[in-house]
Amino acid sequence: RIDYQVATEGIAARALEAKVERAPSYDKRWSDHAPVTVAYDL
């Protein structure tokens, strides 16, 4: 599962970088989630 970020159009336009963070291999994962991190220019 991939988590989501929801933003208004104005905030979304200020996104600098987004990445899906997950372990490099299945045996290293502690969850089936793949957190999404977004950096914004605020």
mmCIF file of N, CA and C in Angstrom:
data_model
loop_
_atom_site.group_PDB
_atom_site.id
_atom_site.type_symbol
_atom_site.label_atom_id
_atom_site.label_comp_id
_atom_site.label_asym_id
_atom_site.label_seq_id
_atom_site.Cartn_x
_atom_site.Cartn_y
_atom_site.Cartn_z
ATOM 1 N N ARG A 1 0.834 -1.180 0.000
ATOM 2 C CA ARG A 1 0.000 0.000 0.000
ATOM 3 C C ARG A 1 0.877 1.241 0.000
ATOM 4 N N ILE A 2 0.463 2.221 -0.728
ATOM 5 C CA ILE A 2 1.170 3.500 -0.766
ATOM 6 C C ILE A 2 0.308 4.534 -0.050
ATOM 7 N N ASP A 3 0.907 5.255 0.868
ATOM 8 C CA ASP A 3 0.208 6.348 1.532
ATOM 9 C C ASP A 3 0.111 7.530 0.565
ATOM 10 N N TYR A 4 -0.741 8.477 0.876
ATOM 11 C CA TYR A 4 -0.984 9.613 -0.008
ATOM 12 C C TYR A 4 -0.763 10.929 0.712
ATOM 13 N N GLN A 5 -0.507 11.962 -0.034
ATOM 14 C CA GLN A 5 -0.541 13.337 0.446
ATOM 15 C C GLN A 5 -1.606 14.043 -0.391
ATOM 16 N N VAL A 6 -2.464 14.771 0.274
ATOM 17 C CA VAL A 6 -3.503 15.542 -0.411
ATOM 18 C C VAL A 6 -3.199 17.014 -0.166
ATOM 19 N N ALA A 7 -3.209 17.803 -1.226
ATOM 20 C CA ALA A 7 -2.879 19.225 -1.100
ATOM 21 C C ALA A 7 -3.775 20.042 -2.017
ATOM 22 N N THR A 8 -3.969 21.283 -1.628
ATOM 23 C CA THR A 8 -4.683 22.198 -2.517
ATOM 24 C C THR A 8 -3.804 22.464 -3.737
ATOM 25 N N GLU A 9 -4.386 23.020 -4.762
ATOM 26 C CA GLU A 9 -3.633 23.314 -5.981
ATOM 27 C C GLU A 9 -2.456 24.250 -5.702
ATOM 28 N N GLY A 10 -2.669 25.236 -4.838
ATOM 29 C CA GLY A 10 -1.613 26.187 -4.516
ATOM 30 C C GLY A 10 -0.442 25.541 -3.780
ATOM 31 N N ILE A 11 -0.742 24.696 -2.807
ATOM 32 C CA ILE A 11 0.324 24.005 -2.068
ATOM 33 C C ILE A 11 1.008 22.979 -2.974
ATOM 34 N N ALA A 12 0.235 22.270 -3.770
ATOM 35 C CA ALA A 12 0.815 21.264 -4.674
ATOM 36 C C ALA A 12 1.820 21.903 -5.633
ATOM 37 N N ALA A 13 1.548 23.121 -6.047
ATOM 38 C CA ALA A 13 2.459 23.823 -6.954
ATOM 39 C C ALA A 13 3.795 24.136 -6.282
ATOM 40 N N ARG A 14 3.816 24.098 -4.960
ATOM 41 C CA ARG A 14 5.042 24.404 -4.217
ATOM 42 C C ARG A 14 5.828 23.145 -3.832
ATOM 43 N N ALA A 15 5.397 21.993 -4.305
ATOM 44 C CA ALA A 15 6.113 20.751 -4.010
ATOM 45 C C ALA A 15 7.471 20.763 -4.708
ATOM 46 N N LEU A 16 8.501 20.463 -3.949
ATOM 47 C CA LEU A 16 9.865 20.443 -4.487
ATOM 48 C C LEU A 16 10.309 19.025 -4.841
ATOM 49 N N GLU A 17 9.907 18.078 -4.029
ATOM 50 C CA GLU A 17 10.387 16.704 -4.190
ATOM 51 C C GLU A 17 9.393 15.764 -3.530
ATOM 52 N N ALA A 18 9.210 14.609 -4.123
ATOM 53 C CA ALA A 18 8.370 13.572 -3.530
ATOM 54 C C ALA A 18 9.061 12.232 -3.709
ATOM 55 N N LYS A 19 8.951 11.395 -2.682
ATOM 56 C CA LYS A 19 9.550 10.071 -2.803
ATOM 57 C C LYS A 19 8.735 9.056 -2.023
ATOM 58 N N VAL A 20 8.716 7.850 -2.541
ATOM 59 C CA VAL A 20 8.095 6.720 -1.868
ATOM 60 C C VAL A 20 9.207 6.005 -1.112
ATOM 61 N N GLU A 21 9.040 5.912 0.191
ATOM 62 C CA GLU A 21 10.083 5.319 1.016
ATOM 63 C C GLU A 21 9.722 3.879 1.342
ATOM 64 N N ARG A 22 10.540 2.973 0.875
ATOM 65 C CA ARG A 22 10.322 1.583 1.227
ATOM 66 C C ARG A 22 11.665 0.875 1.315
ATOM 67 N N ALA A 23 11.672 -0.197 2.048
ATOM 68 C CA ALA A 23 12.906 -0.943 2.273
ATOM 69 C C ALA A 23 13.414 -1.525 0.953
ATOM 70 N N PRO A 24 14.726 -1.702 0.848
ATOM 71 C CA PRO A 24 15.308 -2.196 -0.400
ATOM 72 C C PRO A 24 14.919 -3.639 -0.740
ATOM 73 N N SER A 25 14.512 -4.413 0.251
ATOM 74 C CA SER A 25 14.101 -5.792 -0.023
ATOM 75 C C SER A 25 12.937 -6.173 0.884
ATOM 76 N N TYR A 26 12.174 -7.164 0.459
ATOM 77 C CA TYR A 26 10.970 -7.560 1.186
ATOM 78 C C TYR A 26 11.272 -7.992 2.622
ATOM 79 N N ASP A 27 12.369 -8.691 2.832
ATOM 80 C CA ASP A 27 12.687 -9.185 4.179
ATOM 81 C C ASP A 27 13.104 -8.074 5.142
ATOM 82 N N LYS A 28 13.390 -6.882 4.645
ATOM 83 C CA LYS A 28 13.768 -5.744 5.494
ATOM 84 C C LYS A 28 12.563 -4.864 5.864
ATOM 85 N N ARG A 29 11.421 -5.135 5.260
ATOM 86 C CA ARG A 29 10.233 -4.320 5.512
ATOM 87 C C ARG A 29 9.602 -4.693 6.840
ATOM 88 N N TRP A 30 9.154 -3.695 7.584
ATOM 89 C CA TRP A 30 8.453 -3.939 8.837
ATOM 90 C C TRP A 30 6.945 -3.767 8.664
ATOM 91 N N SER A 31 6.530 -3.316 7.475
ATOM 92 C CA SER A 31 5.120 -3.076 7.199
ATOM 93 C C SER A 31 4.886 -3.173 5.701
ATOM 94 N N ASP A 32 3.614 -3.329 5.309
ATOM 95 C CA ASP A 32 3.306 -3.327 3.877
ATOM 96 C C ASP A 32 3.015 -1.921 3.370
ATOM 97 N N HIS A 33 3.146 -0.909 4.236
ATOM 98 C CA HIS A 33 2.969 0.486 3.825
ATOM 99 C C HIS A 33 4.230 1.011 3.145
ATOM 100 N N ALA A 34 4.039 1.924 2.240
ATOM 101 C CA ALA A 34 5.153 2.638 1.604
ATOM 102 C C ALA A 34 4.879 4.120 1.817
ATOM 103 N N PRO A 35 5.426 4.697 2.894
ATOM 104 C CA PRO A 35 5.161 6.107 3.180
ATOM 105 C C PRO A 35 5.646 7.017 2.055
ATOM 106 N N VAL A 36 4.876 8.073 1.823
ATOM 107 C CA VAL A 36 5.235 9.078 0.827
ATOM 108 C C VAL A 36 5.675 10.329 1.582
ATOM 109 N N THR A 37 6.848 10.848 1.239
ATOM 110 C CA THR A 37 7.364 12.072 1.827
ATOM 111 C C THR A 37 7.424 13.136 0.738
ATOM 112 N N VAL A 38 6.860 14.292 1.039
ATOM 113 C CA VAL A 38 6.884 15.402 0.080
ATOM 114 C C VAL A 38 7.505 16.608 0.765
ATOM 115 N N ALA A 39 8.454 17.244 0.092
ATOM 116 C CA ALA A 39 9.073 18.486 0.575
ATOM 117 C C ALA A 39 8.417 19.646 -0.169
ATOM 118 N N TYR A 40 7.987 20.644 0.595
ATOM 119 C CA TYR A 40 7.326 21.810 0.032
ATOM 120 C C TYR A 40 8.162 23.060 0.285
ATOM 121 N N ASP A 41 8.118 23.999 -0.638
ATOM 122 C CA ASP A 41 8.739 25.308 -0.454
ATOM 123 C C ASP A 41 7.699 26.227 0.157
ATOM 124 N N LEU A 42 7.706 26.325 1.469
ATOM 125 C CA LEU A 42 6.723 27.157 2.160
ATOM 126 C C LEU A 42 7.376 28.434 2.626
#
